[in-house]
Amino acid sequence: MKELQKNLSTLLESHVQGVEPRWDRVSIGSHSAGADTIMWMVQQNSSLSQAVVLMGPFTTNFRKPFNVSLPVLMVQNELSVQIPACIFKEFGYLHVWDLWQSKPKVRMNVKGYGHCAIGDMDLWESCKDLHFCKTNGNSSSLETYHIFSQGITSGFLTRYLGGYGPSLAYVTNSTLMPVQLLDFAADI
């Protein structure tokens, strides 16, 4: 672990002078099937991070519940499971929610957005044009989605990495969100 921290510190220093990483406040995250890697990592060594963010989580490799003492935020988008689907519903965020036994955990399903909304305009356009994953066809709404994603992630991590409780309101109070939710649950 110390060698990993040293290597990452060296990499950071080569790009940004004077930045001192706080290794006691690290989060990890993923999109889509990257959830497999994250779940494997935290089961092997849950001290790698202090919080987890899973955007559009998907796994077919994990079938048995597990318990790690890490807070987790799970966000899926409504169109992710619609044809052309990027996620099979039975292996999406609800499946991951059931597998992840520890608390705190928060999940939500965002109305009107697809699996590619998390990426930049090039990714979204590719998904739309190639019919790879269903999109809402409205690229002008991506900025709203990105603001939402950044806000809930910041609120979640500020609470669980920084210890500032009031920031959790941006994750648990849907009236503060610029998007509609189809599903929400918090086990805090």
Short mmCIF file of N, CA and C in Angstrom, two decimals:
data_model
loop_
_atom_site.label_atom_id
_atom_site.label_comp_id
_atom_site.label_asym_id
_atom_site.label_seq_id
_atom_site.Cartn_x
_atom_site.Cartn_y
_atom_site.Cartn_z
N MET A 1 0.82 -1.19 0.00
CA MET A 1 0.00 0.00 0.00
C MET A 1 0.87 1.26 0.00
N LYS A 2 1.91 1.25 0.80
CA LYS A 2 2.81 2.42 0.86
C LYS A 2 3.48 2.67 -0.48
N GLU A 3 3.84 1.59 -1.18
CA GLU A 3 4.47 1.75 -2.50
C GLU A 3 3.49 2.36 -3.50
N LEU A 4 2.24 1.92 -3.45
CA LEU A 4 1.20 2.50 -4.31
C LEU A 4 1.03 3.98 -4.02
N GLN A 5 0.97 4.35 -2.75
CA GLN A 5 0.83 5.75 -2.37
C GLN A 5 2.02 6.57 -2.86
N LYS A 6 3.21 6.02 -2.72
CA LYS A 6 4.42 6.72 -3.17
C LYS A 6 4.38 6.93 -4.69
N ASN A 7 4.01 5.90 -5.43
CA ASN A 7 3.94 6.01 -6.89
C ASN A 7 2.89 7.02 -7.33
N LEU A 8 1.74 6.99 -6.69
CA LEU A 8 0.69 7.95 -7.03
C LEU A 8 1.09 9.38 -6.65
N SER A 9 1.75 9.54 -5.53
CA SER A 9 2.23 10.86 -5.12
C SER A 9 3.23 11.41 -6.13
N THR A 10 4.13 10.57 -6.60
CA THR A 10 5.11 10.98 -7.61
C THR A 10 4.41 11.38 -8.90
N LEU A 11 3.43 10.61 -9.32
CA LEU A 11 2.67 10.93 -10.52
C LEU A 11 1.94 12.27 -10.37
N LEU A 12 1.29 12.47 -9.24
CA LEU A 12 0.60 13.74 -8.99
C LEU A 12 1.56 14.91 -9.02
N GLU A 13 2.68 14.77 -8.34
CA GLU A 13 3.66 15.85 -8.25
C GLU A 13 4.20 16.22 -9.64
N SER A 14 4.28 15.25 -10.54
CA SER A 14 4.77 15.55 -11.89
C SER A 14 3.77 16.36 -12.71
N HIS A 15 2.51 16.38 -12.28
CA HIS A 15 1.48 17.12 -13.01
C HIS A 15 1.01 18.38 -12.29
N VAL A 16 1.02 18.34 -10.96
CA VAL A 16 0.54 19.47 -10.17
C VAL A 16 1.50 19.69 -9.01
N GLN A 17 2.20 20.80 -9.05
CA GLN A 17 3.19 21.09 -8.01
C GLN A 17 2.51 21.45 -6.69
N GLY A 18 3.08 20.97 -5.60
CA GLY A 18 2.64 21.37 -4.27
C GLY A 18 1.38 20.68 -3.75
N VAL A 19 0.89 19.68 -4.45
CA VAL A 19 -0.30 18.96 -3.98
C VAL A 19 0.14 17.83 -3.07
N GLU A 20 -0.42 17.81 -1.90
CA GLU A 20 -0.09 16.79 -0.91
C GLU A 20 -1.32 15.90 -0.72
N PRO A 21 -1.30 14.67 -1.24
CA PRO A 21 -2.47 13.79 -1.12
C PRO A 21 -2.79 13.46 0.34
N ARG A 22 -4.09 13.35 0.61
CA ARG A 22 -4.57 12.91 1.92
C ARG A 22 -4.98 11.45 1.77
N TRP A 23 -4.09 10.54 2.12
CA TRP A 23 -4.36 9.12 1.92
C TRP A 23 -5.41 8.57 2.88
N ASP A 24 -5.78 9.38 3.87
CA ASP A 24 -6.84 8.97 4.78
C ASP A 24 -8.22 9.42 4.27
N ARG A 25 -8.25 10.05 3.09
CA ARG A 25 -9.49 10.54 2.49
C ARG A 25 -9.53 10.21 1.00
N VAL A 26 -9.53 8.94 0.70
CA VAL A 26 -9.50 8.48 -0.68
C VAL A 26 -10.81 7.78 -1.02
N SER A 27 -11.30 8.07 -2.21
CA SER A 27 -12.48 7.34 -2.69
C SER A 27 -12.11 6.66 -4.01
N ILE A 28 -12.87 5.64 -4.33
CA ILE A 28 -12.72 5.00 -5.63
C ILE A 28 -14.09 4.92 -6.27
N GLY A 29 -14.10 4.84 -7.58
CA GLY A 29 -15.37 4.79 -8.27
C GLY A 29 -15.23 4.15 -9.63
N SER A 30 -16.39 3.92 -10.23
CA SER A 30 -16.38 3.30 -11.55
C SER A 30 -17.67 3.61 -12.28
N HIS A 31 -17.67 3.24 -13.54
CA HIS A 31 -18.86 3.32 -14.38
C HIS A 31 -19.07 1.95 -15.01
N SER A 32 -20.32 1.53 -15.06
CA SER A 32 -20.72 0.32 -15.76
C SER A 32 -20.08 -0.93 -15.15
N ALA A 33 -19.53 -1.78 -16.01
CA ALA A 33 -18.95 -3.05 -15.54
C ALA A 33 -17.67 -2.84 -14.74
N GLY A 34 -17.19 -1.61 -14.66
CA GLY A 34 -16.08 -1.31 -13.76
C GLY A 34 -16.43 -1.62 -12.31
N ALA A 35 -17.73 -1.76 -12.04
CA ALA A 35 -18.17 -2.15 -10.69
C ALA A 35 -17.57 -3.49 -10.29
N ASP A 36 -17.37 -4.38 -11.25
CA ASP A 36 -16.73 -5.67 -10.96
C ASP A 36 -15.36 -5.46 -10.31
N THR A 37 -14.57 -4.60 -10.93
CA THR A 37 -13.21 -4.34 -10.44
C THR A 37 -13.26 -3.72 -9.05
N ILE A 38 -14.14 -2.73 -8.88
CA ILE A 38 -14.24 -2.06 -7.59
C ILE A 38 -14.67 -3.04 -6.50
N MET A 39 -15.69 -3.85 -6.79
CA MET A 39 -16.16 -4.80 -5.78
C MET A 39 -15.09 -5.82 -5.45
N TRP A 40 -14.36 -6.26 -6.44
CA TRP A 40 -13.26 -7.19 -6.19
C TRP A 40 -12.19 -6.52 -5.32
N MET A 41 -11.83 -5.28 -5.67
CA MET A 41 -10.79 -4.56 -4.92
C MET A 41 -11.16 -4.39 -3.45
N VAL A 42 -12.39 -3.92 -3.19
CA VAL A 42 -12.76 -3.65 -1.79
C VAL A 42 -12.94 -4.94 -0.99
N GLN A 43 -13.28 -6.02 -1.66
CA GLN A 43 -13.35 -7.30 -0.94
C GLN A 43 -11.95 -7.80 -0.58
N GLN A 44 -10.99 -7.52 -1.43
CA GLN A 44 -9.61 -7.94 -1.17
C GLN A 44 -8.94 -7.06 -0.11
N ASN A 45 -9.22 -5.75 -0.18
CA ASN A 45 -8.58 -4.80 0.74
C ASN A 45 -9.46 -3.56 0.87
N SER A 46 -10.33 -3.56 1.85
CA SER A 46 -11.26 -2.44 2.01
C SER A 46 -10.58 -1.18 2.52
N SER A 47 -9.31 -1.27 2.92
CA SER A 47 -8.61 -0.07 3.38
C SER A 47 -8.03 0.76 2.23
N LEU A 48 -8.24 0.32 0.99
CA LEU A 48 -7.76 1.09 -0.16
C LEU A 48 -8.45 2.44 -0.26
N SER A 49 -9.69 2.52 0.21
CA SER A 49 -10.43 3.78 0.13
C SER A 49 -11.35 3.90 1.33
N GLN A 50 -11.95 5.08 1.45
CA GLN A 50 -12.88 5.32 2.54
C GLN A 50 -14.31 5.49 2.05
N ALA A 51 -14.51 5.49 0.72
CA ALA A 51 -15.86 5.61 0.15
C ALA A 51 -15.82 5.12 -1.29
N VAL A 52 -17.01 4.74 -1.81
CA VAL A 52 -17.12 4.21 -3.16
C VAL A 52 -18.29 4.89 -3.87
N VAL A 53 -18.06 5.25 -5.14
CA VAL A 53 -19.12 5.80 -6.00
C VAL A 53 -19.22 4.91 -7.23
N LEU A 54 -20.42 4.37 -7.47
CA LEU A 54 -20.66 3.49 -8.62
C LEU A 54 -21.71 4.13 -9.52
N MET A 55 -21.29 4.57 -10.69
CA MET A 55 -22.20 5.18 -11.66
C MET A 55 -22.61 4.11 -12.67
N GLY A 56 -23.90 3.85 -12.77
CA GLY A 56 -24.39 2.83 -13.69
C GLY A 56 -23.79 1.47 -13.43
N PRO A 57 -23.75 1.01 -12.17
CA PRO A 57 -23.07 -0.26 -11.88
C PRO A 57 -23.75 -1.46 -12.53
N PHE A 58 -22.91 -2.38 -12.94
CA PHE A 58 -23.35 -3.59 -13.65
C PHE A 58 -22.38 -4.70 -13.31
N THR A 59 -22.91 -5.86 -12.91
CA THR A 59 -22.04 -7.01 -12.67
C THR A 59 -22.78 -8.31 -12.93
N THR A 60 -22.13 -9.20 -13.62
CA THR A 60 -22.63 -10.57 -13.75
C THR A 60 -21.70 -11.52 -13.01
N ASN A 61 -20.58 -11.01 -12.54
CA ASN A 61 -19.57 -11.84 -11.88
C ASN A 61 -19.84 -12.06 -10.40
N PHE A 62 -20.58 -11.16 -9.78
CA PHE A 62 -20.85 -11.28 -8.35
C PHE A 62 -22.29 -11.72 -8.14
N ARG A 63 -22.46 -12.77 -7.35
CA ARG A 63 -23.80 -13.33 -7.10
C ARG A 63 -24.10 -13.44 -5.62
N LYS A 64 -23.07 -13.41 -4.78
CA LYS A 64 -23.26 -13.59 -3.34
C LYS A 64 -23.06 -12.26 -2.62
N PRO A 65 -23.93 -11.97 -1.65
CA PRO A 65 -23.77 -10.74 -0.87
C PRO A 65 -22.42 -10.70 -0.15
N PHE A 66 -21.92 -9.49 0.06
CA PHE A 66 -20.67 -9.31 0.78
C PHE A 66 -20.80 -8.10 1.69
N ASN A 67 -19.93 -8.03 2.67
CA ASN A 67 -19.98 -6.96 3.65
C ASN A 67 -18.61 -6.32 3.76
N VAL A 68 -18.52 -5.07 3.35
CA VAL A 68 -17.31 -4.27 3.54
C VAL A 68 -17.75 -2.97 4.22
N SER A 69 -16.94 -2.47 5.09
CA SER A 69 -17.31 -1.27 5.85
C SER A 69 -16.96 0.00 5.09
N LEU A 70 -17.63 0.19 3.95
CA LEU A 70 -17.40 1.38 3.14
C LEU A 70 -18.73 1.97 2.71
N PRO A 71 -18.90 3.29 2.83
CA PRO A 71 -20.09 3.92 2.29
C PRO A 71 -20.08 3.84 0.77
N VAL A 72 -21.27 3.64 0.18
CA VAL A 72 -21.36 3.51 -1.27
C VAL A 72 -22.54 4.32 -1.81
N LEU A 73 -22.31 5.00 -2.92
CA LEU A 73 -23.33 5.71 -3.68
C LEU A 73 -23.48 5.01 -5.01
N MET A 74 -24.72 4.62 -5.35
CA MET A 74 -25.01 3.93 -6.62
C MET A 74 -26.03 4.74 -7.40
N VAL A 75 -25.69 5.06 -8.64
CA VAL A 75 -26.59 5.83 -9.50
C VAL A 75 -26.77 5.10 -10.82
N GLN A 76 -28.00 4.86 -11.18
CA GLN A 76 -28.31 4.29 -12.50
C GLN A 76 -29.26 5.24 -13.21
N ASN A 77 -29.28 5.18 -14.53
CA ASN A 77 -30.16 6.01 -15.33
C ASN A 77 -31.23 5.16 -16.00
N GLU A 78 -32.42 5.71 -16.06
CA GLU A 78 -33.60 5.01 -16.57
C GLU A 78 -33.37 4.32 -17.92
N LEU A 79 -32.78 5.03 -18.86
CA LEU A 79 -32.66 4.51 -20.23
C LEU A 79 -31.58 3.45 -20.36
N SER A 80 -30.78 3.26 -19.34
CA SER A 80 -29.69 2.26 -19.38
C SER A 80 -30.19 0.86 -19.65
N VAL A 81 -31.42 0.57 -19.22
CA VAL A 81 -31.95 -0.79 -19.35
C VAL A 81 -32.96 -0.91 -20.50
N GLN A 82 -33.15 0.19 -21.24
CA GLN A 82 -34.07 0.15 -22.38
C GLN A 82 -33.31 -0.14 -23.66
N ILE A 83 -33.97 -0.74 -24.63
CA ILE A 83 -33.34 -1.16 -25.88
C ILE A 83 -32.98 0.07 -26.71
N PRO A 84 -31.77 0.17 -27.24
CA PRO A 84 -30.63 -0.73 -27.06
C PRO A 84 -30.02 -0.54 -25.67
N ALA A 85 -30.07 -1.57 -24.90
CA ALA A 85 -29.65 -1.50 -23.49
C ALA A 85 -28.15 -1.68 -23.32
N CYS A 86 -27.61 -0.94 -22.38
CA CYS A 86 -26.21 -1.13 -21.99
C CYS A 86 -26.11 -1.93 -20.70
N ILE A 87 -27.23 -2.08 -20.01
CA ILE A 87 -27.26 -2.84 -18.76
C ILE A 87 -28.46 -3.77 -18.78
N PHE A 88 -28.23 -5.01 -18.43
CA PHE A 88 -29.35 -5.93 -18.21
C PHE A 88 -29.91 -5.62 -16.83
N LYS A 89 -31.19 -5.32 -16.78
CA LYS A 89 -31.82 -4.87 -15.55
C LYS A 89 -31.49 -5.75 -14.34
N GLU A 90 -31.51 -7.06 -14.55
CA GLU A 90 -31.30 -7.97 -13.42
C GLU A 90 -29.87 -7.96 -12.88
N PHE A 91 -28.95 -7.29 -13.58
CA PHE A 91 -27.56 -7.21 -13.12
C PHE A 91 -27.12 -5.77 -12.87
N GLY A 92 -28.06 -4.85 -12.80
CA GLY A 92 -27.77 -3.43 -12.61
C GLY A 92 -27.69 -3.01 -11.16
N TYR A 93 -28.06 -1.75 -10.93
CA TYR A 93 -27.84 -1.16 -9.61
C TYR A 93 -28.63 -1.84 -8.49
N LEU A 94 -29.82 -2.35 -8.77
CA LEU A 94 -30.57 -3.04 -7.72
C LEU A 94 -29.89 -4.35 -7.31
N HIS A 95 -29.29 -5.02 -8.28
CA HIS A 95 -28.51 -6.24 -8.00
C HIS A 95 -27.30 -5.89 -7.12
N VAL A 96 -26.59 -4.83 -7.51
CA VAL A 96 -25.41 -4.42 -6.74
C VAL A 96 -25.84 -3.98 -5.33
N TRP A 97 -26.96 -3.28 -5.24
CA TRP A 97 -27.51 -2.85 -3.94
C TRP A 97 -27.73 -4.06 -3.02
N ASP A 98 -28.32 -5.10 -3.57
CA ASP A 98 -28.58 -6.31 -2.78
C ASP A 98 -27.29 -7.02 -2.37
N LEU A 99 -26.28 -6.97 -3.22
CA LEU A 99 -25.01 -7.61 -2.90
C LEU A 99 -24.26 -6.87 -1.79
N TRP A 100 -24.30 -5.53 -1.83
CA TRP A 100 -23.53 -4.69 -0.92
C TRP A 100 -24.27 -4.61 0.41
N GLN A 101 -23.83 -5.37 1.40
CA GLN A 101 -24.58 -5.52 2.65
C GLN A 101 -24.30 -4.44 3.69
N SER A 102 -23.20 -3.73 3.58
CA SER A 102 -22.85 -2.78 4.63
C SER A 102 -23.52 -1.43 4.42
N LYS A 103 -23.52 -0.64 5.47
CA LYS A 103 -24.07 0.71 5.47
C LYS A 103 -22.94 1.68 5.76
N PRO A 104 -23.12 2.91 5.39
CA PRO A 104 -24.23 3.52 4.69
C PRO A 104 -24.18 3.24 3.20
N LYS A 105 -25.37 3.24 2.61
CA LYS A 105 -25.45 3.09 1.16
C LYS A 105 -26.65 3.87 0.66
N VAL A 106 -26.47 4.44 -0.54
CA VAL A 106 -27.50 5.26 -1.18
C VAL A 106 -27.63 4.80 -2.62
N ARG A 107 -28.88 4.71 -3.10
CA ARG A 107 -29.08 4.36 -4.51
C ARG A 107 -30.13 5.28 -5.10
N MET A 108 -30.01 5.50 -6.40
CA MET A 108 -31.01 6.28 -7.13
C MET A 108 -31.02 5.89 -8.59
N ASN A 109 -32.19 6.09 -9.21
CA ASN A 109 -32.38 5.86 -10.64
C ASN A 109 -32.89 7.17 -11.22
N VAL A 110 -32.17 7.72 -12.18
CA VAL A 110 -32.45 9.04 -12.73
C VAL A 110 -33.32 8.93 -13.97
N LYS A 111 -34.41 9.67 -13.99
CA LYS A 111 -35.36 9.64 -15.10
C LYS A 111 -34.80 10.37 -16.33
N GLY A 112 -35.01 9.74 -17.49
CA GLY A 112 -34.77 10.41 -18.76
C GLY A 112 -33.34 10.45 -19.28
N TYR A 113 -32.44 9.74 -18.64
CA TYR A 113 -31.04 9.72 -19.10
C TYR A 113 -30.60 8.29 -19.33
N GLY A 114 -29.58 8.15 -20.19
CA GLY A 114 -29.06 6.83 -20.52
C GLY A 114 -27.68 6.59 -19.93
N HIS A 115 -27.15 5.45 -20.25
CA HIS A 115 -25.87 4.99 -19.72
C HIS A 115 -24.71 5.88 -20.15
N CYS A 116 -24.81 6.49 -21.31
CA CYS A 116 -23.72 7.32 -21.85
C CYS A 116 -23.76 8.76 -21.37
N ALA A 117 -24.77 9.14 -20.59
CA ALA A 117 -24.89 10.52 -20.14
C ALA A 117 -23.73 10.95 -19.25
N ILE A 118 -23.08 10.01 -18.61
CA ILE A 118 -21.98 10.33 -17.69
C ILE A 118 -20.75 10.82 -18.45
N GLY A 119 -20.62 10.45 -19.71
CA GLY A 119 -19.43 10.81 -20.49
C GLY A 119 -19.50 12.19 -21.11
N ASP A 120 -18.51 12.49 -21.92
CA ASP A 120 -18.49 13.77 -22.62
C ASP A 120 -19.37 13.70 -23.86
N MET A 121 -19.44 14.81 -24.59
CA MET A 121 -20.32 14.90 -25.75
C MET A 121 -19.95 13.88 -26.83
N ASP A 122 -18.66 13.62 -27.02
CA ASP A 122 -18.24 12.65 -28.04
C ASP A 122 -18.77 11.25 -27.72
N LEU A 123 -18.67 10.84 -26.46
CA LEU A 123 -19.19 9.53 -26.07
C LEU A 123 -20.70 9.48 -26.27
N TRP A 124 -21.39 10.52 -25.82
CA TRP A 124 -22.85 10.55 -25.93
C TRP A 124 -23.28 10.49 -27.40
N GLU A 125 -22.62 11.28 -28.26
CA GLU A 125 -22.94 11.28 -29.69
C GLU A 125 -22.69 9.91 -30.31
N SER A 126 -21.60 9.27 -29.92
CA SER A 126 -21.32 7.93 -30.44
C SER A 126 -22.40 6.94 -30.05
N CYS A 127 -22.81 6.98 -28.79
CA CYS A 127 -23.89 6.08 -28.34
C CYS A 127 -25.17 6.35 -29.11
N LYS A 128 -25.47 7.61 -29.32
CA LYS A 128 -26.70 7.99 -30.04
C LYS A 128 -26.63 7.57 -31.50
N ASP A 129 -25.55 7.92 -32.18
CA ASP A 129 -25.43 7.66 -33.61
C ASP A 129 -25.30 6.18 -33.94
N LEU A 130 -24.60 5.45 -33.10
CA LEU A 130 -24.38 4.02 -33.34
C LEU A 130 -25.47 3.14 -32.73
N HIS A 131 -26.41 3.76 -32.02
CA HIS A 131 -27.47 3.02 -31.32
C HIS A 131 -26.86 1.96 -30.41
N PHE A 132 -25.76 2.36 -29.77
CA PHE A 132 -25.05 1.45 -28.87
C PHE A 132 -25.77 1.33 -27.53
N CYS A 133 -26.15 2.45 -26.97
CA CYS A 133 -26.94 2.52 -25.74
C CYS A 133 -28.03 3.56 -25.99
N LYS A 134 -29.19 3.36 -25.40
CA LYS A 134 -30.27 4.31 -25.61
C LYS A 134 -29.93 5.66 -24.98
N THR A 135 -30.18 6.72 -25.73
CA THR A 135 -30.01 8.08 -25.22
C THR A 135 -31.36 8.77 -25.26
N ASN A 136 -31.44 9.94 -24.63
CA ASN A 136 -32.69 10.69 -24.67
C ASN A 136 -32.79 11.56 -25.91
N GLY A 137 -31.76 11.58 -26.74
CA GLY A 137 -31.77 12.36 -27.97
C GLY A 137 -31.62 13.85 -27.77
N ASN A 138 -31.44 14.30 -26.55
CA ASN A 138 -31.38 15.73 -26.24
C ASN A 138 -30.04 16.06 -25.60
N SER A 139 -29.07 16.43 -26.42
CA SER A 139 -27.74 16.70 -25.89
C SER A 139 -27.71 17.93 -25.00
N SER A 140 -28.67 18.84 -25.15
CA SER A 140 -28.66 20.05 -24.33
C SER A 140 -28.93 19.74 -22.85
N SER A 141 -29.48 18.58 -22.55
CA SER A 141 -29.75 18.23 -21.15
C SER A 141 -28.54 17.61 -20.46
N LEU A 142 -27.47 17.34 -21.20
CA LEU A 142 -26.30 16.70 -20.58
C LEU A 142 -25.64 17.57 -19.52
N GLU A 143 -25.64 18.88 -19.73
CA GLU A 143 -25.03 19.76 -18.73
C GLU A 143 -25.77 19.63 -17.39
N THR A 144 -27.09 19.56 -17.45
CA THR A 144 -27.88 19.38 -16.23
C THR A 144 -27.50 18.07 -15.55
N TYR A 145 -27.37 17.02 -16.34
CA TYR A 145 -27.01 15.72 -15.76
C TYR A 145 -25.61 15.76 -15.14
N HIS A 146 -24.68 16.41 -15.82
CA HIS A 146 -23.31 16.49 -15.30
C HIS A 146 -23.27 17.29 -14.00
N ILE A 147 -24.05 18.38 -13.94
CA ILE A 147 -24.13 19.17 -12.70
C ILE A 147 -24.69 18.31 -11.57
N PHE A 148 -25.75 17.56 -11.88
CA PHE A 148 -26.34 16.65 -10.90
C PHE A 148 -25.30 15.63 -10.42
N SER A 149 -24.62 14.97 -11.36
CA SER A 149 -23.64 13.94 -11.01
C SER A 149 -22.52 14.50 -10.13
N GLN A 150 -22.03 15.67 -10.51
CA GLN A 150 -20.97 16.30 -9.72
C GLN A 150 -21.48 16.68 -8.33
N GLY A 151 -22.71 17.18 -8.27
CA GLY A 151 -23.27 17.62 -6.99
C GLY A 151 -23.48 16.48 -6.01
N ILE A 152 -24.09 15.38 -6.49
CA ILE A 152 -24.33 14.27 -5.55
C ILE A 152 -23.03 13.59 -5.15
N THR A 153 -22.10 13.50 -6.08
CA THR A 153 -20.81 12.90 -5.75
C THR A 153 -20.07 13.76 -4.73
N SER A 154 -20.07 15.07 -4.96
CA SER A 154 -19.41 15.98 -4.01
C SER A 154 -20.07 15.93 -2.64
N GLY A 155 -21.41 15.96 -2.62
CA GLY A 155 -22.12 15.90 -1.34
C GLY A 155 -21.82 14.61 -0.59
N PHE A 156 -21.83 13.50 -1.31
CA PHE A 156 -21.58 12.20 -0.70
C PHE A 156 -20.15 12.12 -0.16
N LEU A 157 -19.18 12.52 -0.98
CA LEU A 157 -17.79 12.41 -0.55
C LEU A 157 -17.44 13.43 0.53
N THR A 158 -18.04 14.62 0.46
CA THR A 158 -17.79 15.61 1.51
C THR A 158 -18.28 15.07 2.86
N ARG A 159 -19.39 14.35 2.84
CA ARG A 159 -19.89 13.75 4.08
C ARG A 159 -18.99 12.61 4.55
N TYR A 160 -18.69 11.68 3.66
CA TYR A 160 -18.02 10.45 4.11
C TYR A 160 -16.50 10.52 4.08
N LEU A 161 -15.93 11.47 3.39
CA LEU A 161 -14.47 11.66 3.47
C LEU A 161 -14.12 12.82 4.38
N GLY A 162 -14.93 13.88 4.31
CA GLY A 162 -14.63 15.08 5.08
C GLY A 162 -15.36 15.19 6.40
N GLY A 163 -16.39 14.35 6.59
CA GLY A 163 -17.10 14.37 7.86
C GLY A 163 -18.12 15.48 8.02
N TYR A 164 -18.44 16.19 6.94
CA TYR A 164 -19.39 17.30 7.03
C TYR A 164 -20.80 16.80 6.73
N GLY A 165 -21.55 16.52 7.78
CA GLY A 165 -22.88 15.92 7.68
C GLY A 165 -23.89 16.65 6.83
N PRO A 166 -23.99 18.01 6.92
CA PRO A 166 -25.02 18.71 6.15
C PRO A 166 -24.91 18.52 4.63
N SER A 167 -23.74 18.17 4.13
CA SER A 167 -23.59 17.99 2.67
C SER A 167 -24.40 16.81 2.16
N LEU A 168 -24.78 15.90 3.04
CA LEU A 168 -25.56 14.74 2.62
C LEU A 168 -26.95 15.14 2.12
N ALA A 169 -27.41 16.33 2.49
CA ALA A 169 -28.72 16.81 2.00
C ALA A 169 -28.75 16.86 0.48
N TYR A 170 -27.61 17.13 -0.16
CA TYR A 170 -27.56 17.20 -1.62
C TYR A 170 -27.67 15.82 -2.26
N VAL A 171 -27.57 14.79 -1.45
CA VAL A 171 -27.69 13.41 -1.93
C VAL A 171 -29.05 12.82 -1.56
N THR A 172 -29.60 13.24 -0.45
CA THR A 172 -30.82 12.61 0.05
C THR A 172 -32.09 13.45 -0.13
N ASN A 173 -31.97 14.72 -0.48
CA ASN A 173 -33.13 15.59 -0.66
C ASN A 173 -33.34 15.86 -2.15
N SER A 174 -34.29 15.16 -2.75
CA SER A 174 -34.47 15.26 -4.21
C SER A 174 -34.93 16.65 -4.65
N THR A 175 -35.46 17.47 -3.75
CA THR A 175 -35.86 18.83 -4.15
C THR A 175 -34.64 19.71 -4.44
N LEU A 176 -33.47 19.28 -4.00
CA LEU A 176 -32.24 20.02 -4.28
C LEU A 176 -31.56 19.55 -5.56
N MET A 177 -32.16 18.58 -6.25
CA MET A 177 -31.55 18.00 -7.45
C MET A 177 -32.21 18.56 -8.71
N PRO A 178 -31.42 18.81 -9.76
CA PRO A 178 -31.99 19.34 -11.01
C PRO A 178 -32.57 18.26 -11.93
N VAL A 179 -32.68 17.03 -11.45
CA VAL A 179 -33.22 15.92 -12.24
C VAL A 179 -34.33 15.24 -11.44
N GLN A 180 -35.13 14.42 -12.12
CA GLN A 180 -36.15 13.64 -11.44
C GLN A 180 -35.62 12.24 -11.16
N LEU A 181 -36.01 11.70 -10.02
CA LEU A 181 -35.62 10.35 -9.66
C LEU A 181 -36.81 9.42 -9.79
N LEU A 182 -36.57 8.24 -10.33
CA LEU A 182 -37.59 7.20 -10.40
C LEU A 182 -37.52 6.28 -9.18
N ASP A 183 -36.35 6.22 -8.58
CA ASP A 183 -36.14 5.36 -7.42
C ASP A 183 -35.11 6.03 -6.54
N PHE A 184 -35.31 5.90 -5.25
CA PHE A 184 -34.34 6.41 -4.29
C PHE A 184 -34.43 5.57 -3.02
N ALA A 185 -33.29 5.22 -2.47
CA ALA A 185 -33.24 4.55 -1.17
C ALA A 185 -31.93 4.93 -0.49
N ALA A 186 -32.01 5.12 0.80
CA ALA A 186 -30.82 5.41 1.59
C ALA A 186 -30.88 4.57 2.85
N ASP A 187 -29.84 3.83 3.09
CA ASP A 187 -29.71 3.03 4.30
C ASP A 187 -28.48 3.57 5.02
N ILE A 188 -28.72 4.59 5.82
CA ILE A 188 -27.62 5.36 6.41
C ILE A 188 -27.51 5.08 7.90
#
